[in-house]
PDB file of C-alpha atoms and ligand atoms in Angstrom:
ATOM      1  CA  MET A  38      21.411  -5.199  22.006  1.00 76.00           C
ATOM      2  CA  ALA A  39      23.025  -6.827  18.948  1.00 83.00           C
ATOM      3  CA  GLU A  40      25.835  -5.057  17.124  1.00 92.00           C
ATOM      4  CA  PRO A  41      24.462  -3.058  14.172  1.00 97.00           C
ATOM      5  CA  VAL A  42      24.783  -5.023  10.945  1.00 97.00           C
ATOM      6  CA  PHE A  43      25.029  -1.802   8.942  1.00 98.00           C
ATOM      7  CA  ASN A  44      27.425   1.063   9.324  1.00 98.00           C
ATOM      8  CA  ARG A  45      25.709   3.437   6.891  1.00 98.00           C
ATOM      9  CA  VAL A  46      22.099   3.403   5.716  1.00 98.00           C
ATOM     10  CA  LEU A  47      19.850   5.591   3.629  1.00 98.00           C
ATOM     11  CA  ILE A  48      16.239   5.859   4.734  1.00 98.00           C
ATOM     12  CA  LYS A  49      13.560   6.943   2.264  1.00 98.00           C
ATOM     13  CA  LEU A  50      10.496   8.431   3.904  1.00 97.00           C
ATOM     14  CA  SER A  51       7.596   9.422   1.723  1.00 94.00           C
ATOM     15  CA  GLY A  52       5.802  12.645   2.542  1.00 95.00           C
ATOM     16  CA  GLU A  53       2.835  10.580   3.607  1.00 93.00           C
ATOM     17  CA  ALA A  54       4.929   9.127   6.421  1.00 93.00           C
ATOM     18  CA  LEU A  55       4.829  12.558   8.081  1.00 95.00           C
ATOM     19  CA  MET A  56       1.092  12.946   7.665  1.00 94.00           C
ATOM     20  CA  GLY A  57      -0.052  10.484  10.347  1.00 92.00           C
ATOM     21  CA  PRO A  58      -3.829  10.560  10.670  1.00 92.00           C
ATOM     22  CA  LEU A  59      -4.163  13.843   8.756  1.00 95.00           C
ATOM     23  CA  ASP A  60      -5.382  14.172   5.161  1.00 94.00           C
ATOM     24  CA  TYR A  61      -2.723  16.724   4.317  1.00 95.00           C
ATOM     25  CA  GLY A  62       0.408  18.298   5.798  1.00 96.00           C
ATOM     26  CA  THR A  63       2.487  17.183   8.763  1.00 96.00           C
ATOM     27  CA  ASP A  64       1.401  15.696  12.061  1.00 97.00           C
ATOM     28  CA  PRO A  65       3.820  16.786  14.832  1.00 97.00           C
ATOM     29  CA  GLY A  66       3.231  13.598  16.847  1.00 97.00           C
ATOM     30  CA  THR A  67       4.046  11.396  13.869  1.00 96.00           C
ATOM     31  CA  VAL A  68       7.138  13.419  13.011  1.00 97.00           C
ATOM     32  CA  GLY A  69       8.221  13.104  16.651  1.00 98.00           C
ATOM     33  CA  ARG A  70       7.856   9.329  16.559  1.00 97.00           C
ATOM     34  CA  ILE A  71       9.946   9.139  13.386  1.00 97.00           C
ATOM     35  CA  ALA A  72      12.610  11.324  15.002  1.00 98.00           C
ATOM     36  CA  ASP A  73      12.626   9.008  18.048  1.00 98.00           C
ATOM     37  CA  GLN A  74      13.242   6.010  15.792  1.00 97.00           C
ATOM     38  CA  VAL A  75      16.036   7.757  13.926  1.00 98.00           C
ATOM     39  CA  LYS A  76      17.613   8.813  17.205  1.00 98.00           C
ATOM     40  CA  GLU A  77      17.508   5.268  18.548  1.00 97.00           C
ATOM     41  CA  VAL A  78      19.479   4.009  15.557  1.00 97.00           C
ATOM     42  CA  HIS A  79      21.785   7.023  15.559  1.00 98.00           C
ATOM     43  CA  ASP A  80      22.607   6.370  19.229  1.00 97.00           C
ATOM     44  CA  ARG A  81      23.880   2.943  18.157  1.00 97.00           C
ATOM     45  CA  GLY A  82      26.506   4.633  16.007  1.00 97.00           C
ATOM     46  CA  VAL A  83      24.889   4.044  12.624  1.00 98.00           C
ATOM     47  CA  GLU A  84      25.489   6.688   9.957  1.00 98.00           C
ATOM     48  CA  ILE A  85      22.155   7.834   8.576  1.00 98.00           C
ATOM     49  CA  GLY A  86      21.099   9.702   5.463  1.00 98.00           C
ATOM     50  CA  ILE A  87      17.444  10.475   4.925  1.00 98.00           C
ATOM     51  CA  VAL A  88      15.648  11.280   1.690  1.00 98.00           C
ATOM     52  CA  LEU A  89      12.154  12.686   2.005  1.00 97.00           C
ATOM     53  CA  GLY A  90       9.256  12.994  -0.385  1.00 97.00           C
ATOM     54  CA  ALA A  91       6.464  15.531  -0.345  1.00 97.00           C
ATOM     55  CA  GLY A  92       3.292  13.633  -1.150  1.00 95.00           C
ATOM     56  CA  ASN A  93       1.809  15.128   2.039  1.00 96.00           C
ATOM     57  CA  ILE A  94       2.080  18.615   0.563  1.00 96.00           C
ATOM     58  CA  PHE A  95       2.488  18.689  -3.187  1.00 93.00           C
ATOM     59  CA  ARG A  96       3.016  16.342  -6.133  1.00 92.00           C
ATOM     60  CA  GLY A  97       4.115  17.609  -9.497  1.00 90.00           C
ATOM     61  CA  LEU A  98       2.148  14.958 -11.359  1.00 90.00           C
ATOM     62  CA  SER A  99      -1.161  15.895  -9.738  1.00 91.00           C
ATOM     63  CA  ALA A 100      -0.542  19.545 -10.555  1.00 87.00           C
ATOM     64  CA  ALA A 101       0.229  18.576 -14.147  1.00 88.00           C
ATOM     65  CA  ALA A 102      -3.035  16.652 -14.260  1.00 89.00           C
ATOM     66  CA  ASP A 103      -4.768  19.893 -13.298  1.00 91.00           C
ATOM     67  CA  GLY A 104      -3.176  21.657 -16.264  1.00 93.00           C
ATOM     68  CA  MET A 105       0.026  23.042 -14.748  1.00 93.00           C
ATOM     69  CA  ASP A 106       3.299  22.726 -16.613  1.00 96.00           C
ATOM     70  CA  ARG A 107       4.847  19.489 -15.322  1.00 96.00           C
ATOM     71  CA  ALA A 108       8.296  20.959 -14.740  1.00 97.00           C
ATOM     72  CA  THR A 109       6.827  23.838 -12.729  1.00 97.00           C
ATOM     73  CA  GLY A 110       4.806  21.409 -10.655  1.00 97.00           C
ATOM     74  CA  ASP A 111       7.879  19.277 -10.060  1.00 97.00           C
ATOM     75  CA  TYR A 112       9.932  22.229  -8.897  1.00 97.00           C
ATOM     76  CA  MET A 113       7.118  23.062  -6.484  1.00 97.00           C
ATOM     77  CA  GLY A 114       7.222  19.450  -5.284  1.00 97.00           C
ATOM     78  CA  MET A 115      10.944  19.730  -4.657  1.00 98.00           C
ATOM     79  CA  LEU A 116      10.437  22.935  -2.671  1.00 98.00           C
ATOM     80  CA  ALA A 117       7.784  21.124  -0.639  1.00 98.00           C
ATOM     81  CA  ILE A 118      10.396  18.472   0.192  1.00 98.00           C
ATOM     82  CA  VAL A 119      12.519  21.247   1.683  1.00 98.00           C
ATOM     83  CA  LEU A 120       9.639  22.077   4.052  1.00 98.00           C
ATOM     84  CA  ASN A 121       9.488  18.457   5.171  1.00 98.00           C
ATOM     85  CA  ALA A 122      13.262  18.369   5.608  1.00 98.00           C
ATOM     86  CA  LEU A 123      13.188  21.371   7.928  1.00 98.00           C
ATOM     87  CA  THR A 124      10.324  19.830   9.896  1.00 98.00           C
ATOM     88  CA  LEU A 125      12.264  16.616  10.450  1.00 98.00           C
ATOM     89  CA  GLN A 126      15.485  18.480  11.176  1.00 98.00           C
ATOM     90  CA  ASP A 127      13.742  20.462  13.902  1.00 98.00           C
ATOM     91  CA  ALA A 128      12.351  17.311  15.507  1.00 98.00           C
ATOM     92  CA  LEU A 129      15.758  15.583  15.430  1.00 98.00           C
ATOM     93  CA  GLU A 130      17.657  18.551  16.794  1.00 98.00           C
ATOM     94  CA  LYS A 131      15.124  18.861  19.652  1.00 98.00           C
ATOM     95  CA  ARG A 132      16.184  15.331  20.574  1.00 98.00           C
ATOM     96  CA  GLY A 133      19.842  16.284  20.540  1.00 98.00           C
ATOM     97  CA  VAL A 134      20.677  14.648  17.207  1.00 98.00           C
ATOM     98  CA  HIS A 135      23.035  16.757  15.102  1.00 98.00           C
ATOM     99  CA  THR A 136      21.723  17.094  11.574  1.00 98.00           C
ATOM    100  CA  ARG A 137      22.454  18.865   8.333  1.00 98.00           C
ATOM    101  CA  VAL A 138      19.973  19.531   5.571  1.00 98.00           C
ATOM    102  CA  GLN A 139      21.536  19.504   2.116  1.00 98.00           C
ATOM    103  CA  SER A 140      19.342  20.700  -0.683  1.00 98.00           C
ATOM    104  CA  ALA A 141      19.639  19.769  -4.350  1.00 98.00           C
ATOM    105  CA  ILE A 142      18.165  23.192  -5.142  1.00 98.00           C
ATOM    106  CA  THR A 143      20.273  26.037  -3.794  1.00 97.00           C
ATOM    107  CA  ILE A 144      18.422  27.721  -0.987  1.00 96.00           C
ATOM    108  CA  SER A 145      21.402  28.826   1.029  1.00 95.00           C
ATOM    109  CA  GLU A 146      19.588  30.739   3.758  1.00 97.00           C
ATOM    110  CA  VAL A 147      17.978  27.581   5.074  1.00 96.00           C
ATOM    111  CA  ALA A 148      20.069  24.625   3.937  1.00 98.00           C
ATOM    112  CA  GLU A 149      23.507  23.721   2.691  1.00 98.00           C
ATOM    113  CA  PRO A 150      23.780  23.015  -1.015  1.00 98.00           C
ATOM    114  CA  TYR A 151      24.228  19.341  -1.831  1.00 98.00           C
ATOM    115  CA  ILE A 152      27.940  18.640  -1.953  1.00 98.00           C
ATOM    116  CA  ARG A 153      28.695  14.953  -2.023  1.00 98.00           C
ATOM    117  CA  ARG A 154      32.035  14.968  -0.274  1.00 98.00           C
ATOM    118  CA  ARG A 155      30.740  17.303   2.400  1.00 98.00           C
ATOM    119  CA  ALA A 156      27.747  15.057   2.988  1.00 98.00           C
ATOM    120  CA  MET A 157      30.118  12.087   3.373  1.00 98.00           C
ATOM    121  CA  ARG A 158      32.102  14.042   5.946  1.00 98.00           C
ATOM    122  CA  HIS A 159      28.929  14.873   7.896  1.00 98.00           C
ATOM    123  CA  LEU A 160      28.034  11.190   7.954  1.00 98.00           C
ATOM    124  CA  GLU A 161      31.507  10.250   9.171  1.00 98.00           C
ATOM    125  CA  LYS A 162      31.062  12.794  11.961  1.00 98.00           C
ATOM    126  CA  LYS A 163      27.798  11.049  12.857  1.00 98.00           C
ATOM    127  CA  ARG A 164      25.548  13.879  11.738  1.00 98.00           C
ATOM    128  CA  VAL A 165      22.274  12.774  10.239  1.00 98.00           C
ATOM    129  CA  VAL A 166      22.141  14.189   6.708  1.00 98.00           C
ATOM    130  CA  ILE A 167      18.697  15.030   5.343  1.00 98.00           C
ATOM    131  CA  PHE A 168      18.843  15.267   1.588  1.00 98.00           C
ATOM    132  CA  ALA A 169      16.201  17.753   0.447  1.00 98.00           C
ATOM    133  CA  ALA A 170      14.737  18.811  -2.895  1.00 98.00           C
ATOM    134  CA  GLY A 171      14.988  15.375  -4.488  1.00 98.00           C
ATOM    135  CA  THR A 172      17.503  15.117  -7.315  1.00 98.00           C
ATOM    136  CA  GLY A 173      17.038  18.806  -8.117  1.00 98.00           C
ATOM    137  CA  ASN A 174      15.546  17.812 -11.479  1.00 98.00           C
ATOM    138  CA  PRO A 175      11.937  17.765 -12.618  1.00 98.00           C
ATOM    139  CA  PHE A 176      10.550  14.507 -14.064  1.00 97.00           C
ATOM    140  CA  PHE A 177      12.257  12.501 -11.316  1.00 97.00           C
ATOM    141  CA  SER A 178      10.875  11.168  -8.058  1.00 96.00           C
ATOM    142  CA  SER A 179      12.077  11.196  -4.492  1.00 97.00           C
ATOM    143  CA  ASP A 180      12.519   7.411  -4.783  1.00 97.00           C
ATOM    144  CA  THR A 181      15.076   8.090  -7.503  1.00 98.00           C
ATOM    145  CA  ALA A 182      16.692  10.706  -5.273  1.00 98.00           C
ATOM    146  CA  ALA A 183      16.883   8.092  -2.509  1.00 98.00           C
ATOM    147  CA  ALA A 184      18.520   5.520  -4.775  1.00 98.00           C
ATOM    148  CA  LEU A 185      20.915   8.137  -6.132  1.00 98.00           C
ATOM    149  CA  ARG A 186      22.017   9.473  -2.745  1.00 98.00           C
ATOM    150  CA  ALA A 187      22.301   5.957  -1.318  1.00 98.00           C
ATOM    151  CA  VAL A 188      24.632   4.974  -4.148  1.00 98.00           C
ATOM    152  CA  GLU A 189      26.600   8.207  -3.906  1.00 98.00           C
ATOM    153  CA  MET A 190      27.021   7.883  -0.145  1.00 98.00           C
ATOM    154  CA  HIS A 191      27.994   4.199  -0.416  1.00 98.00           C
ATOM    155  CA  ALA A 192      25.126   3.299   1.859  1.00 98.00           C
ATOM    156  CA  GLU A 193      25.016  -0.440   2.518  1.00 98.00           C
ATOM    157  CA  ILE A 194      21.263  -0.616   2.138  1.00 98.00           C
ATOM    158  CA  LEU A 195      18.297   1.479   1.076  1.00 98.00           C
ATOM    159  CA  LEU A 196      15.505   1.337   3.653  1.00 98.00           C
ATOM    160  CA  MET A 197      12.209   2.073   1.931  1.00 97.00           C
ATOM    161  CA  ALA A 198       9.637   3.010   4.562  1.00 96.00           C
ATOM    162  CA  LYS A 199       6.020   2.311   3.624  1.00 91.00           C
ATOM    163  CA  ASN A 200       2.837   3.376   5.331  1.00 87.00           C
ATOM    164  CA  GLY A 201       0.427   0.652   6.321  1.00 83.00           C
ATOM    165  CA  VAL A 202       2.003  -2.111   4.233  1.00 89.00           C
ATOM    166  CA  ASP A 203       4.709  -4.292   5.735  1.00 93.00           C
ATOM    167  CA  GLY A 204       6.572  -5.292   2.583  1.00 95.00           C
ATOM    168  CA  ILE A 205       6.091  -6.646  -0.918  1.00 96.00           C
ATOM    169  CA  TYR A 206       3.185  -8.926  -1.808  1.00 95.00           C
ATOM    170  CA  THR A 207       2.339 -10.943  -4.908  1.00 94.00           C
ATOM    171  CA  ALA A 208      -0.555  -8.507  -5.453  1.00 91.00           C
ATOM    172  CA  ASP A 209      -1.947  -5.425  -3.711  1.00 88.00           C
ATOM    173  CA  PRO A 210      -3.000  -6.778  -0.276  1.00 87.00           C
ATOM    174  CA  ARG A 211      -5.574  -4.003   0.100  1.00 86.00           C
ATOM    175  CA  LYS A 212      -7.379  -5.162  -3.037  1.00 90.00           C
ATOM    176  CA  ASP A 213      -6.614  -8.863  -3.323  1.00 91.00           C
ATOM    177  CA  PRO A 214      -7.267 -11.168  -0.342  1.00 91.00           C
ATOM    178  CA  ASP A 215      -5.102 -13.864  -1.958  1.00 94.00           C
ATOM    179  CA  ALA A 216      -2.043 -11.631  -2.044  1.00 93.00           C
ATOM    180  CA  GLU A 217       0.920 -13.402  -0.468  1.00 95.00           C
ATOM    181  CA  PHE A 218       3.735 -11.782   1.460  1.00 96.00           C
ATOM    182  CA  ILE A 219       7.248 -12.105  -0.005  1.00 97.00           C
ATOM    183  CA  ALA A 220      10.090 -12.101   2.533  1.00 97.00           C
ATOM    184  CA  GLU A 221      12.924 -12.023   0.007  1.00 97.00           C
ATOM    185  CA  ILE A 222      13.120 -11.598  -3.738  1.00 97.00           C
ATOM    186  CA  THR A 223      15.754 -10.733  -6.301  1.00 96.00           C
ATOM    187  CA  ALA A 224      15.380  -7.432  -8.067  1.00 93.00           C
ATOM    188  CA  LYS A 225      15.324  -9.258 -11.376  1.00 92.00           C
ATOM    189  CA  GLU A 226      12.374 -11.388 -10.339  1.00 93.00           C
ATOM    190  CA  ALA A 227      10.531  -8.371  -8.904  1.00 93.00           C
ATOM    191  CA  LEU A 228      10.919  -6.694 -12.300  1.00 89.00           C
ATOM    192  CA  GLN A 229       9.802  -9.787 -14.224  1.00 90.00           C
ATOM    193  CA  ARG A 230       6.754 -10.195 -12.006  1.00 91.00           C
ATOM    194  CA  ASP A 231       6.036  -6.458 -12.215  1.00 89.00           C
ATOM    195  CA  LEU A 232       5.992  -6.049  -8.428  1.00 90.00           C
ATOM    196  CA  ARG A 233       6.233  -2.342  -7.847  1.00 83.00           C
ATOM    197  CA  VAL A 234       8.975  -1.660  -5.311  1.00 85.00           C
ATOM    198  CA  MET A 235       9.703   1.861  -6.527  1.00 92.00           C
ATOM    199  CA  ASP A 236       9.631   3.639  -9.879  1.00 91.00           C
ATOM    200  CA  GLN A 237      11.708   2.166 -12.666  1.00 92.00           C
ATOM    201  CA  THR A 238      14.408   4.813 -12.739  1.00 94.00           C
ATOM    202  CA  ALA A 239      15.049   4.334  -9.025  1.00 95.00           C
ATOM    203  CA  PHE A 240      14.965   0.577  -9.378  1.00 95.00           C
ATOM    204  CA  ALA A 241      17.391   0.597 -12.293  1.00 94.00           C
ATOM    205  CA  LEU A 242      19.858   2.664 -10.266  1.00 96.00           C
ATOM    206  CA  CYS A 243      19.729   0.189  -7.398  1.00 97.00           C
ATOM    207  CA  MET A 244      20.179  -2.767  -9.718  1.00 96.00           C
ATOM    208  CA  GLU A 245      23.058  -1.277 -11.658  1.00 97.00           C
ATOM    209  CA  ASN A 246      24.873  -0.441  -8.461  1.00 98.00           C
ATOM    210  CA  LYS A 247      24.015  -3.609  -6.541  1.00 98.00           C
ATOM    211  CA  LEU A 248      22.251  -1.750  -3.767  1.00 98.00           C
ATOM    212  CA  ASN A 249      19.948  -3.968  -1.724  1.00 98.00           C
ATOM    213  CA  ILE A 250      16.578  -2.574  -0.671  1.00 98.00           C
ATOM    214  CA  ARG A 251      14.537  -3.379   2.388  1.00 98.00           C
ATOM    215  CA  VAL A 252      10.857  -2.466   2.203  1.00 97.00           C
ATOM    216  CA  PHE A 253       9.204  -2.177   5.606  1.00 96.00           C
ATOM    217  CA  ASP A 254       6.282  -0.629   7.459  1.00 95.00           C
ATOM    218  CA  MET A 255       6.957   2.660   9.192  1.00 92.00           C
ATOM    219  CA  ALA A 256       3.901   2.212  11.421  1.00 91.00           C
ATOM    220  CA  ASP A 257       5.805  -0.202  13.679  1.00 93.00           C
ATOM    221  CA  ASP A 258       8.086   1.984  15.783  1.00 93.00           C
ATOM    222  CA  SER A 259      10.601  -0.799  16.373  1.00 95.00           C
ATOM    223  CA  ASN A 260      11.202  -1.664  12.722  1.00 96.00           C
ATOM    224  CA  ILE A 261      14.187   0.479  11.796  1.00 96.00           C
ATOM    225  CA  ASN A 262      16.011  -0.510  14.951  1.00 96.00           C
ATOM    226  CA  ARG A 263      15.297  -4.180  14.321  1.00 97.00           C
ATOM    227  CA  ILE A 264      16.540  -3.944  10.731  1.00 97.00           C
ATOM    228  CA  ILE A 265      19.769  -2.440  12.048  1.00 97.00           C
ATOM    229  CA  SER A 266      20.101  -5.450  14.361  1.00 97.00           C
ATOM    230  CA  GLY A 267      19.833  -7.751  11.346  1.00 96.00           C
ATOM    231  CA  ASP A 268      16.253  -8.906  11.914  1.00 96.00           C
ATOM    232  CA  ARG A 269      14.296  -9.973   8.864  1.00 95.00           C
ATOM    233  CA  VAL A 270      11.718  -7.215   8.859  1.00 96.00           C
ATOM    234  CA  GLY A 271       9.584  -6.626   5.761  1.00 97.00           C
ATOM    235  CA  THR A 272      10.891  -7.628   2.329  1.00 97.00           C
ATOM    236  CA  LEU A 273      14.509  -7.767   1.254  1.00 98.00           C
ATOM    237  CA  VAL A 274      15.105  -7.064  -2.432  1.00 97.00           C
ATOM    238  CA  THR A 275      18.532  -8.349  -3.386  1.00 97.00           C
ATOM    239  CA  THR A 276      20.442  -7.039  -6.339  1.00 93.00           C
TER     240      THR A 276
HETATM  241  N1  UDP B 447      10.320  15.782  -7.426  1.00 84.78           N
HETATM  242  C1  UDP B 447      11.025  16.091  -8.581  1.00 84.78           C
HETATM  243  N2  UDP B 447      12.293  15.615  -8.723  1.00 84.78           N
HETATM  244  C2  UDP B 447      12.897  14.827  -7.793  1.00 84.78           C
HETATM  245  C3  UDP B 447      12.150  14.483  -6.635  1.00 84.78           C
HETATM  246  C4  UDP B 447      10.874  14.967  -6.487  1.00 84.78           C
HETATM  247  O1  UDP B 447      10.533  16.782  -9.441  1.00 84.78           O
HETATM  248  O2  UDP B 447      14.058  14.441  -7.974  1.00 84.78           O
HETATM  249  C5  UDP B 447       8.975  16.383  -7.213  1.00 84.78           C
HETATM  250  C6  UDP B 447       7.858  15.673  -7.932  1.00 84.78           C
HETATM  251  O3  UDP B 447       6.934  16.668  -8.375  1.00 84.78           O
HETATM  252  C7  UDP B 447       7.219  14.849  -6.840  1.00 84.78           C
HETATM  253  C8  UDP B 447       7.395  15.729  -5.634  1.00 84.78           C
HETATM  254  O4  UDP B 447       8.653  16.352  -5.818  1.00 84.78           O
HETATM  255  O5  UDP B 447       5.869  14.626  -7.089  1.00 84.78           O
HETATM  256  C9  UDP B 447       7.372  14.995  -4.314  1.00 84.78           C
HETATM  257  O6  UDP B 447       8.087  13.800  -4.402  1.00 84.78           O
HETATM  258  P1  UDP B 447       7.369  12.350  -4.399  1.00 84.78           P
HETATM  259  O7  UDP B 447       6.046  12.444  -5.090  1.00 84.78           O
HETATM  260  O8  UDP B 447       8.351  11.394  -4.927  1.00 84.78           O
HETATM  261  O9  UDP B 447       7.136  12.179  -2.847  1.00 84.78           O
HETATM  262  P2  UDP B 447       6.611  10.920  -1.996  1.00 84.78           P
HETATM  263  O10 UDP B 447       5.663  10.145  -2.857  1.00 84.78           O
HETATM  264  O11 UDP B 447       7.802  10.132  -1.639  1.00 84.78           O
HETATM  265  O12 UDP B 447       5.980  11.567  -0.803  1.00 84.78           O
END
């Protein structure tokens, strides 16, 4: 197998990635497959941070739409991310991968608090660090948390896992049959053409800090490993 082209990566997994065929919650088989993929890359010596979302359980915005205070809904969303983090941690540890969950909201009985230098140390010691509870702030997204942690950890690339779409297209491929796949694009052009890679706050962070993003489909079990080998999987957004 080729030498890994990255030493340290940050993987963003949306909550939906854990849902598999379900309409809600977590599918143990799907979580197991994700853990297998992470383990494969970890076994190659790559340092891995993971940021999770919680769309499979709770979204602050939807709660706000139903009349709940947005900040309250967002805090609930961040707590839901902690549930996902523990689920993934369990699956990874069952496979013998050492992990630490660091939470942006202090919840010391179940996870370490987020401490940047400590997280860096875990990564150096080849522990997979799962960053839970987003940024710890309402009105932000887990995409922003992913960009933030990737920049803080000096990750070489942000790997944005998507479900059922294999990269960026000129239009939504599920709605527009003429949508064309884009293999590589600059962040500037993606912005100009209004191609939604992630929310604007997250995108701005990546651009300001020259963090490249690779958008790929999580459904193909070989993708993360191939990206680590330097294969051109999905769309590369260069900054
Ligand atoms: N959230 C937040 N601040 C953050 C990250 C997340 O308030 O820094 C909340 C927000 O309510 C969001 C929920 O957590 O809806 C779950 O995150 P997200 O919707 O980004 O998850 P994904 O779409 O990736 O599954």
